[in-house]
mmCIF file of C-alpha atoms in Angstrom:
data_model
loop_
_atom_site.group_PDB
_atom_site.id
_atom_site.type_symbol
_atom_site.label_atom_id
_atom_site.label_comp_id
_atom_site.label_asym_id
_atom_site.label_seq_id
_atom_site.Cartn_x
_atom_site.Cartn_y
_atom_site.Cartn_z
ATOM 1 C CA MET A 1 -2.195 -34.848 88.479
ATOM 2 C CA SER A 2 -4.711 -34.889 85.616
ATOM 3 C CA GLN A 3 -4.672 -31.061 85.483
ATOM 4 C CA LEU A 4 -0.885 -31.076 85.243
ATOM 5 C CA CYS A 5 -1.014 -33.580 82.361
ATOM 6 C CA ALA A 6 -3.594 -31.417 80.556
ATOM 7 C CA LYS A 7 -1.363 -28.355 80.859
ATOM 8 C CA VAL A 8 1.626 -30.294 79.539
ATOM 9 C CA HIS A 9 -0.455 -31.565 76.603
ATOM 10 C CA THR A 10 -1.720 -28.048 75.792
ATOM 11 C CA ALA A 11 1.802 -26.666 75.948
ATOM 12 C CA GLY A 12 2.959 -29.395 73.579
ATOM 13 C CA LYS A 13 0.268 -28.520 71.007
ATOM 14 C CA GLU A 14 1.132 -24.823 71.180
ATOM 15 C CA GLY A 15 4.800 -25.657 70.699
ATOM 16 C CA ASN A 16 4.037 -27.697 67.569
ATOM 17 C CA THR A 17 1.923 -24.852 66.163
ATOM 18 C CA VAL A 18 4.796 -22.405 66.685
ATOM 19 C CA LYS A 19 7.197 -24.818 64.964
ATOM 20 C CA ARG A 20 4.871 -25.176 61.968
ATOM 21 C CA ARG A 21 4.499 -21.411 61.670
ATOM 22 C CA LEU A 22 8.256 -20.937 61.890
ATOM 23 C CA SER A 23 8.822 -23.640 59.280
ATOM 24 C CA LYS A 24 6.328 -22.045 56.877
ATOM 25 C CA GLY A 25 7.895 -18.603 57.389
ATOM 26 C CA ILE A 26 11.380 -19.982 56.771
ATOM 27 C CA ARG A 27 10.197 -21.616 53.517
ATOM 28 C CA LEU A 28 8.690 -18.336 52.299
ATOM 29 C CA LEU A 29 11.884 -16.476 53.121
ATOM 30 C CA LEU A 30 13.960 -19.038 51.254
ATOM 31 C CA MET A 31 11.675 -18.839 48.175
ATOM 32 C CA LEU A 32 11.853 -15.034 48.239
ATOM 33 C CA ALA A 33 15.624 -15.170 48.518
ATOM 34 C CA ALA A 34 15.845 -17.584 45.573
ATOM 35 C CA LEU A 35 13.625 -15.367 43.402
ATOM 36 C CA THR A 36 15.642 -12.303 44.333
ATOM 37 C CA ALA A 37 18.820 -14.161 43.432
ATOM 38 C CA VAL A 38 17.408 -15.047 39.998
ATOM 39 C CA LEU A 39 16.320 -11.479 39.292
ATOM 40 C CA CYS A 40 19.644 -10.122 40.477
ATOM 41 C CA MET A 41 21.464 -12.651 38.338
ATOM 42 C CA HIS A 42 19.563 -11.555 35.222
ATOM 43 C CA ALA A 43 20.157 -7.885 35.963
ATOM 44 C CA PHE A 44 23.912 -8.419 36.458
ATOM 45 C CA ALA A 45 26.373 -7.369 33.729
ATOM 46 C CA TYR A 46 28.207 -10.675 33.215
ATOM 47 C CA ASP A 47 31.800 -11.006 32.010
ATOM 48 C CA LEU A 48 31.994 -11.780 28.287
ATOM 49 C CA TYR A 49 34.315 -14.519 27.056
ATOM 50 C CA GLU A 50 34.858 -16.402 23.812
ATOM 51 C CA THR A 51 36.160 -19.879 23.068
ATOM 52 C CA THR A 52 39.800 -20.216 22.011
ATOM 53 C CA LYS A 53 39.275 -23.358 19.937
ATOM 54 C CA ALA A 54 36.593 -25.489 18.345
ATOM 55 C CA ASP A 55 34.578 -28.217 20.095
ATOM 56 C CA VAL A 56 34.799 -26.783 23.619
ATOM 57 C CA PRO A 57 32.645 -28.965 25.937
ATOM 58 C CA VAL A 58 29.980 -27.612 28.289
ATOM 59 C CA TRP A 59 29.556 -29.647 31.502
ATOM 60 C CA SER A 60 26.841 -30.113 34.093
ATOM 61 C CA GLU A 61 29.311 -29.522 36.968
ATOM 62 C CA ALA A 62 32.725 -27.863 37.414
ATOM 63 C CA SER A 63 34.515 -31.072 36.517
ATOM 64 C CA SER A 64 35.389 -32.962 33.353
ATOM 65 C CA LEU A 65 34.180 -36.067 35.146
ATOM 66 C CA SER A 66 30.593 -34.762 35.175
ATOM 67 C CA LYS A 67 28.006 -35.062 32.380
ATOM 68 C CA GLU A 68 28.918 -33.363 29.092
ATOM 69 C CA ILE A 69 25.940 -31.275 27.975
ATOM 70 C CA ARG A 70 27.163 -30.211 24.514
ATOM 71 C CA LYS A 71 30.169 -29.015 22.524
ATOM 72 C CA LEU A 72 30.626 -25.469 21.200
ATOM 73 C CA SER A 73 31.704 -26.339 17.668
ATOM 74 C CA LYS A 74 33.017 -22.940 16.527
ATOM 75 C CA LYS A 75 36.088 -21.137 17.745
ATOM 76 C CA GLY A 76 35.197 -17.634 18.968
ATOM 77 C CA THR A 77 31.755 -18.571 20.304
ATOM 78 C CA LYS A 78 30.752 -15.906 22.835
ATOM 79 C CA ILE A 79 29.708 -16.989 26.346
ATOM 80 C CA SER A 80 28.628 -14.889 29.358
ATOM 81 C CA ILE A 81 30.164 -16.119 32.634
ATOM 82 C CA VAL A 82 28.168 -15.558 35.833
ATOM 83 C CA SER A 83 30.889 -16.571 38.291
ATOM 84 C CA THR A 84 34.042 -18.654 38.568
ATOM 85 C CA LYS A 85 35.352 -21.180 41.035
ATOM 86 C CA THR A 86 38.346 -23.459 41.482
ATOM 87 C CA ASN A 87 37.366 -27.118 41.748
ATOM 88 C CA ILE A 88 38.925 -29.776 43.954
ATOM 89 C CA ALA A 89 41.554 -30.516 41.285
ATOM 90 C CA GLY A 90 42.684 -26.881 41.330
ATOM 91 C CA ASN A 91 41.215 -25.995 37.913
ATOM 92 C CA LEU A 92 39.341 -22.742 37.317
ATOM 93 C CA TRP A 93 35.815 -23.146 35.952
ATOM 94 C CA GLY A 94 33.176 -20.650 34.841
ATOM 95 C CA LYS A 95 29.433 -20.850 35.461
ATOM 96 C CA THR A 96 27.086 -19.859 32.578
ATOM 97 C CA VAL A 97 23.638 -18.244 32.807
ATOM 98 C CA MET A 98 22.172 -21.736 32.285
ATOM 99 C CA ASP A 99 23.941 -23.085 35.424
ATOM 100 C CA THR A 100 26.273 -25.147 33.248
ATOM 101 C CA TRP A 101 30.103 -25.039 33.480
ATOM 102 C CA ILE A 102 33.030 -24.432 31.098
ATOM 103 C CA TYR A 103 36.723 -24.932 31.818
ATOM 104 C CA MET A 104 38.231 -21.419 31.819
ATOM 105 C CA GLY A 105 41.373 -22.691 30.093
ATOM 106 C CA ASN A 106 39.243 -22.930 26.914
ATOM 107 C CA LEU A 107 38.092 -19.301 27.148
ATOM 108 C CA LYS A 108 39.548 -15.836 26.791
ATOM 109 C CA LYS A 109 38.152 -12.378 27.537
ATOM 110 C CA SER A 110 36.189 -11.029 24.585
ATOM 111 C CA SER A 111 36.725 -7.483 23.304
ATOM 112 C CA ALA A 112 33.240 -7.416 21.763
ATOM 113 C CA SER A 113 30.650 -5.015 23.143
ATOM 114 C CA LEU A 114 27.116 -5.967 24.127
ATOM 115 C CA PRO A 115 24.023 -4.160 22.833
ATOM 116 C CA GLU A 116 22.580 -1.305 24.869
ATOM 117 C CA THR A 117 20.044 -1.972 27.584
ATOM 118 C CA GLY A 118 16.865 0.098 27.727
ATOM 119 C CA GLY A 119 13.836 0.341 25.476
ATOM 120 C CA TYR A 120 13.252 -2.214 22.713
ATOM 121 C CA ARG A 121 10.489 -2.839 20.181
ATOM 122 C CA VAL A 122 9.322 -6.339 19.149
ATOM 123 C CA ILE A 123 9.775 -6.872 15.396
ATOM 124 C CA LYS A 124 7.780 -10.113 14.969
ATOM 125 C CA ASP A 125 4.437 -11.567 16.027
ATOM 126 C CA ASP A 126 4.087 -14.245 18.735
ATOM 127 C CA VAL A 127 7.520 -13.672 20.296
ATOM 128 C CA PRO A 128 7.819 -15.868 23.440
ATOM 129 C CA LEU A 129 9.113 -14.800 26.843
ATOM 130 C CA ARG A 130 10.770 -17.673 28.709
ATOM 131 C CA THR A 131 11.909 -18.347 32.260
ATOM 132 C CA LYS A 132 15.441 -19.157 31.037
ATOM 133 C CA PRO A 133 17.481 -18.019 28.035
ATOM 134 C CA THR A 134 16.944 -21.125 25.908
ATOM 135 C CA SER A 135 14.587 -21.917 23.064
ATOM 136 C CA ASN A 136 14.096 -25.425 24.488
ATOM 137 C CA LEU A 137 11.566 -24.062 26.986
ATOM 138 C CA LYS A 138 7.981 -23.118 26.121
ATOM 139 C CA GLY A 139 7.048 -19.475 26.250
ATOM 140 C CA VAL A 140 5.103 -18.346 29.304
ATOM 141 C CA LYS A 141 4.021 -15.072 27.672
ATOM 142 C CA PHE A 142 3.886 -13.888 24.070
ATOM 143 C CA LEU A 143 4.413 -10.466 22.543
ATOM 144 C CA ASP A 144 3.167 -9.060 19.237
ATOM 145 C CA LYS A 145 4.961 -6.990 16.655
ATOM 146 C CA GLY A 146 5.237 -3.379 17.841
ATOM 147 C CA ASP A 147 5.048 -4.182 21.568
ATOM 148 C CA GLN A 148 7.626 -2.355 23.680
ATOM 149 C CA ILE A 149 9.685 -3.742 26.539
ATOM 150 C CA THR A 150 12.587 -2.685 28.757
ATOM 151 C CA ILE A 151 15.713 -4.868 28.614
ATOM 152 C CA LYS A 152 17.676 -4.708 31.895
ATOM 153 C CA SER A 153 20.622 -6.924 30.903
ATOM 154 C CA VAL A 154 22.065 -8.556 27.791
ATOM 155 C CA TYR A 155 24.206 -11.712 27.740
ATOM 156 C CA TYR A 156 25.131 -14.845 25.795
ATOM 157 C CA ASN A 157 23.779 -18.233 26.888
ATOM 158 C CA ASP A 158 25.777 -21.482 26.905
ATOM 159 C CA VAL A 159 25.266 -22.089 23.137
ATOM 160 C CA GLY A 160 26.456 -18.615 22.096
ATOM 161 C CA ASN A 161 23.064 -16.996 21.416
ATOM 162 C CA LEU A 162 22.359 -13.432 22.543
ATOM 163 C CA TRP A 163 19.527 -13.057 25.072
ATOM 164 C CA GLY A 164 18.161 -10.321 27.271
ATOM 165 C CA THR A 165 16.242 -10.093 30.515
ATOM 166 C CA THR A 166 13.121 -7.949 30.668
ATOM 167 C CA SER A 167 12.204 -5.666 33.538
ATOM 168 C CA ASP A 168 9.842 -8.342 34.892
ATOM 169 C CA GLY A 169 12.513 -11.075 34.879
ATOM 170 C CA TYR A 170 11.722 -12.977 31.656
ATOM 171 C CA ALA A 171 14.288 -14.030 29.054
ATOM 172 C CA ILE A 172 13.838 -12.961 25.405
ATOM 173 C CA TYR A 173 15.920 -13.792 22.341
ATOM 174 C CA MET A 174 17.489 -10.531 21.120
ATOM 175 C CA GLY A 175 16.993 -11.448 17.464
ATOM 176 C CA ASN A 176 13.286 -10.721 17.955
ATOM 177 C CA VAL A 177 13.657 -7.089 19.097
ATOM 178 C CA GLU A 178 15.201 -3.798 17.977
ATOM 179 C CA TYR A 179 16.649 -1.020 20.101
ATOM 180 C CA VAL A 180 14.612 2.176 20.427
ATOM 181 C CA GLY A 181 16.451 3.816 23.322
ATOM 182 C CA HIS A 182 13.499 4.051 25.640
ATOM 183 C CA VAL A 183 9.992 2.693 26.032
ATOM 184 C CA HIS A 184 7.558 5.007 24.297
ATOM 185 C CA LYS A 185 4.632 6.380 26.263
ATOM 186 C CA GLY A 186 1.719 8.423 25.018
ATOM 187 C CA ALA A 187 2.471 11.873 26.383
ATOM 188 C CA MET A 188 0.872 14.297 23.946
ATOM 189 C CA CYS A 189 -1.567 14.555 21.065
ATOM 190 C CA GLY A 190 -0.555 15.626 17.581
ATOM 191 C CA MET A 191 -2.423 18.286 15.632
ATOM 192 C CA PRO A 192 -5.404 17.145 13.540
ATOM 193 C CA LYS A 193 -4.993 17.478 9.785
ATOM 194 C CA THR A 194 -7.592 18.389 7.151
ATOM 195 C CA SER A 195 -7.152 17.788 3.441
ATOM 196 C CA TYR A 196 -9.409 17.783 0.384
ATOM 197 C CA LYS A 197 -9.709 15.540 -2.666
ATOM 198 C CA THR A 198 -11.627 16.719 -5.731
ATOM 199 C CA ILE A 199 -14.415 14.388 -6.887
ATOM 200 C CA ASP A 200 -15.884 16.384 -9.812
ATOM 201 C CA GLU A 201 -16.881 19.949 -10.767
ATOM 202 C CA SER A 202 -19.549 19.993 -8.049
ATOM 203 C CA TYR A 203 -18.109 18.040 -5.078
ATOM 204 C CA HIS A 204 -14.948 17.281 -3.153
ATOM 205 C CA GLN A 205 -14.078 14.922 -0.288
ATOM 206 C CA LYS A 206 -13.109 16.468 3.039
ATOM 207 C CA ILE A 207 -10.592 14.222 4.859
ATOM 208 C CA VAL A 208 -10.085 14.916 8.574
ATOM 209 C CA LYS A 209 -7.390 12.952 10.440
ATOM 210 C CA ALA A 210 -7.470 13.273 14.228
ATOM 211 C CA GLY A 211 -4.206 13.972 16.032
ATOM 212 C CA ASP A 212 -1.926 10.986 16.691
ATOM 213 C CA ASP A 213 -1.060 9.886 20.233
ATOM 214 C CA LEU A 214 2.643 10.742 20.479
ATOM 215 C CA CYS A 215 5.513 9.884 22.765
ATOM 216 C CA SER A 216 7.574 12.826 24.033
ATOM 217 C CA CYS A 217 10.230 11.807 21.487
ATOM 218 C CA GLY A 218 7.742 12.149 18.632
ATOM 219 C CA TYR A 219 7.108 8.442 18.066
ATOM 220 C CA VAL A 220 3.520 7.689 16.987
ATOM 221 C CA MET A 221 1.928 5.478 19.625
ATOM 222 C CA LYS A 222 -1.488 5.363 17.954
ATOM 223 C CA GLU A 223 -2.633 6.964 14.739
ATOM 224 C CA GLY A 224 -5.625 9.275 14.905
ATOM 225 C CA ALA A 225 -8.884 8.160 13.273
ATOM 226 C CA THR A 226 -9.684 9.427 9.757
ATOM 227 C CA THR A 227 -13.145 10.579 8.633
ATOM 228 C CA LYS A 228 -14.191 11.344 5.045
ATOM 229 C CA THR A 229 -17.127 13.583 4.117
ATOM 230 C CA LYS A 230 -18.543 14.519 0.693
ATOM 231 C CA GLU A 231 -19.096 18.277 0.369
ATOM 232 C CA ALA A 232 -20.206 20.693 -2.340
ATOM 233 C CA HIS A 233 -17.623 23.185 -3.606
ATOM 234 C CA THR A 234 -17.741 26.757 -2.344
ATOM 235 C CA PHE A 235 -16.534 28.970 -5.192
ATOM 236 C CA LYS A 236 -14.948 32.376 -4.804
ATOM 237 C CA ASN A 237 -12.936 34.289 -7.410
ATOM 238 C CA GLY A 238 -13.267 31.378 -9.840
ATOM 239 C CA ALA A 239 -12.056 28.550 -7.536
ATOM 240 C CA CYS A 240 -13.234 26.416 -4.598
ATOM 241 C CA THR A 241 -12.031 27.954 -1.322
ATOM 242 C CA ALA A 242 -11.305 24.473 0.103
ATOM 243 C CA CYS A 243 -9.858 22.233 -2.608
ATOM 244 C CA GLY A 244 -8.968 24.793 -5.299
ATOM 245 C CA GLN A 245 -11.160 23.232 -7.999
ATOM 246 C CA LYS A 246 -11.782 25.792 -10.769
ATOM 247 C CA ALA A 247 -15.352 27.003 -11.040
ATOM 248 C CA PRO A 248 -17.158 25.643 -14.117
ATOM 249 C CA HIS A 249 -17.463 28.215 -16.968
ATOM 250 C CA GLN A 250 -20.835 29.938 -17.174
ATOM 251 C CA HIS A 251 -21.628 30.539 -20.841
ATOM 252 C CA LYS A 252 -23.052 33.993 -21.702
ATOM 253 C CA ALA A 253 -24.176 35.231 -25.117
ATOM 254 C CA ILE A 254 -22.013 38.239 -25.915
ATOM 255 C CA LYS A 255 -21.839 38.161 -29.712
ATOM 256 C CA CYS A 256 -23.752 36.894 -32.747
ATOM 257 C CA ALA A 257 -22.255 34.854 -35.572
ATOM 258 C CA ASN A 258 -22.832 35.886 -39.212
ATOM 259 C CA PRO A 259 -25.890 34.393 -40.919
ATOM 260 C CA THR A 260 -25.279 31.772 -43.603
ATOM 261 C CA THR A 261 -27.110 31.020 -46.883
ATOM 262 C CA THR A 262 -26.915 27.700 -48.654
ATOM 263 C CA TYR A 263 -28.827 26.045 -51.514
ATOM 264 C CA GLU A 264 -30.145 22.521 -51.890
ATOM 265 C CA LYS A 265 -31.039 21.176 -55.366
ATOM 266 C CA LEU A 266 -34.656 20.105 -55.673
ATOM 267 C CA SER A 267 -35.322 19.475 -59.386
ATOM 268 C CA GLU A 268 -34.222 20.628 -62.871
ATOM 269 C CA SER A 269 -36.332 23.741 -62.380
ATOM 270 C CA LYS A 270 -36.206 24.542 -58.656
ATOM 271 C CA HIS A 271 -33.993 24.565 -55.526
ATOM 272 C CA TYR A 272 -34.262 25.317 -51.771
ATOM 273 C CA LYS A 273 -32.756 28.505 -50.428
ATOM 274 C CA ILE A 274 -31.704 27.810 -46.800
ATOM 275 C CA VAL A 275 -31.023 30.860 -44.633
ATOM 276 C CA LYS A 276 -29.640 30.259 -41.086
ATOM 277 C CA ALA A 277 -29.582 33.262 -38.752
ATOM 278 C CA GLY A 278 -26.348 33.864 -36.806
ATOM 279 C CA ASP A 279 -25.867 31.839 -33.571
ATOM 280 C CA GLU A 280 -25.632 33.650 -30.236
ATOM 281 C CA LEU A 281 -22.074 32.901 -28.993
ATOM 282 C CA CYS A 282 -20.180 32.950 -25.659
ATOM 283 C CA SER A 283 -16.720 34.502 -25.491
ATOM 284 C CA CYS A 284 -15.291 30.951 -25.415
ATOM 285 C CA GLY A 285 -16.959 30.180 -28.760
ATOM 286 C CA ALA A 286 -19.686 27.937 -27.365
ATOM 287 C CA VAL A 287 -23.132 28.302 -28.969
ATOM 288 C CA VAL A 288 -25.502 29.706 -26.372
ATOM 289 C CA LYS A 289 -28.493 29.786 -28.732
ATOM 290 C CA ALA A 290 -28.620 28.479 -32.300
ATOM 291 C CA GLY A 291 -29.934 30.827 -34.985
ATOM 292 C CA ALA A 292 -33.270 30.021 -36.636
ATOM 293 C CA THR A 293 -33.262 28.332 -40.073
ATOM 294 C CA THR A 294 -35.690 29.093 -42.932
ATOM 295 C CA ARG A 295 -36.113 27.088 -46.163
ATOM 296 C CA THR A 296 -37.588 28.736 -49.267
ATOM 297 C CA LYS A 297 -38.392 27.032 -52.608
ATOM 298 C CA GLU A 298 -37.082 29.044 -55.575
ATOM 299 C CA ALA A 299 -36.819 28.619 -59.349
ATOM 300 C CA HIS A 300 -33.368 28.263 -60.875
ATOM 301 C CA THR A 301 -31.795 31.300 -62.414
ATOM 302 C CA PHE A 302 -29.689 30.001 -65.304
ATOM 303 C CA LYS A 303 -26.666 31.790 -66.633
ATOM 304 C CA ASN A 304 -24.064 30.291 -68.930
ATOM 305 C CA GLY A 305 -25.798 26.896 -68.702
ATOM 306 C CA LYS A 306 -26.184 26.566 -64.942
ATOM 307 C CA CYS A 307 -28.109 28.053 -62.000
ATOM 308 C CA SER A 308 -26.255 31.015 -60.577
ATOM 309 C CA ALA A 309 -27.414 30.052 -57.047
ATOM 310 C CA CYS A 310 -27.206 26.296 -56.643
ATOM 311 C CA GLY A 311 -25.167 25.372 -59.723
ATOM 312 C CA GLN A 312 -27.813 23.078 -61.240
ATOM 313 C CA ALA A 313 -26.992 22.481 -64.947
ATOM 314 C CA GLU A 314 -29.539 24.011 -67.329
ATOM 315 C CA LYS A 315 -31.688 21.502 -69.244
ATOM 316 C CA HIS A 316 -30.642 21.356 -72.966
ATOM 317 C CA GLN A 317 -33.241 22.549 -75.522
ATOM 318 C CA HIS A 318 -32.798 20.600 -78.798
ATOM 319 C CA VAL A 319 -32.988 22.796 -81.884
ATOM 320 C CA ALA A 320 -32.405 21.683 -85.524
ATOM 321 C CA VAL A 321 -29.475 23.733 -86.628
ATOM 322 C CA MET A 322 -27.857 21.556 -89.275
ATOM 323 C CA CYS A 323 -28.584 18.788 -91.782
ATOM 324 C CA GLY A 324 -26.889 15.465 -91.901
ATOM 325 C CA MET A 325 -25.380 14.047 -95.101
ATOM 326 C CA PRO A 326 -27.712 11.959 -97.354
ATOM 327 C CA THR A 327 -26.889 8.252 -97.692
ATOM 328 C CA THR A 328 -27.394 5.794 -100.582
ATOM 329 C CA THR A 329 -27.656 2.033 -100.066
ATOM 330 C CA TYR A 330 -28.766 -0.912 -102.306
ATOM 331 C CA GLU A 331 -30.983 -3.849 -101.525
ATOM 332 C CA GLN A 332 -30.913 -6.888 -103.961
ATOM 333 C CA LEU A 333 -34.263 -7.745 -105.381
ATOM 334 C CA SER A 334 -33.493 -10.594 -107.821
ATOM 335 C CA ASP A 335 -30.804 -11.885 -110.091
ATOM 336 C CA SER A 336 -31.506 -9.040 -112.463
ATOM 337 C CA GLN A 337 -32.733 -6.182 -110.222
ATOM 338 C CA HIS A 338 -32.065 -4.306 -106.917
ATOM 339 C CA TYR A 339 -33.453 -1.457 -104.922
ATOM 340 C CA LYS A 340 -31.544 1.809 -104.688
ATOM 341 C CA VAL A 341 -32.280 3.287 -101.237
ATOM 342 C CA VAL A 342 -31.548 6.998 -100.898
ATOM 343 C CA LYS A 343 -31.945 8.563 -97.405
ATOM 344 C CA ALA A 344 -31.956 12.355 -97.235
ATOM 345 C CA GLY A 345 -29.838 13.987 -94.455
ATOM 346 C CA ASP A 346 -31.393 14.204 -90.895
ATOM 347 C CA ASP A 347 -32.222 17.523 -89.261
ATOM 348 C CA LEU A 348 -29.731 17.631 -86.311
ATOM 349 C CA CYS A 349 -29.354 19.625 -83.064
ATOM 350 C CA SER A 350 -25.943 21.070 -82.281
ATOM 351 C CA CYS A 351 -25.542 18.310 -79.683
ATOM 352 C CA GLY A 352 -26.057 15.645 -82.405
ATOM 353 C CA GLN A 353 -29.573 14.741 -81.362
ATOM 354 C CA VAL A 354 -31.714 13.793 -84.460
ATOM 355 C CA MET A 355 -34.563 16.226 -84.553
ATOM 356 C CA LYS A 356 -36.122 14.819 -87.739
#
């Protein structure tokens, strides 16, 4: 009897274990089915409607007796409808992507077209990805400007804002992205480029830019690194073979300038004679070597009152050549007498100088 009870007890334990395993498996299957339903819902091309009047209410259930969530204040607000159903009162209602409901009598089919699905580029920094298409939820992931994503479906939420669903099931506001047609992938490498920038007559900068990582469409995924190196010019036929800088002119003496003679006054009797030999000149006129200069002291050579070389005026030699007129004056001596003063004429030079 005790053995029979033990077998019954063991069988009972095994049965409970099987039930627990079945229960756990059923829960996993249900969770998987729910996730699949969400992903399928986001990937579905929903019907597009727009409101026919202002202040259209959005409800929590397919009934005007349920909780009013909000009102769509503007006529023509676009709404994506996931599905429709007729409620117990016989009225047709539409379900939004936010699991809220709108009475279909307040909507009409919209003729507007939705943006393309496919590759998009993020145009701002810190763009959030959310689990539902509403800005009321915190972002679970964030994208930076330039990041690329694939949008599988585009739709309007229950406030009339345009959202999209990414390939991994997240919702993103479409105002934060721009269409690029496809997601770029680095598929080839661009050609490296070399350029030169002149620094001075002796050096230039060599600028080498490595090839960019390119998508097959030509979009630059990553720019190649740039290196800059200072190099000396390599001249050939009067110019640098790399940057084109003209070779500096090499002066060569090919002709001699005429010698020059000048005079510098020294005194009333002498001057310096300054003789400068002709400079050795390049074809461009530059002085390659200055001519030697000699200074010689010489006596003036006067002609017509001045030195014929330096122009110094000849010193005047006073000579008595004429006689001035005599003069008579009187000097009172007393009440009865005076002196008579007679001055004979002076001996004068032609310049008027009194010689005697």
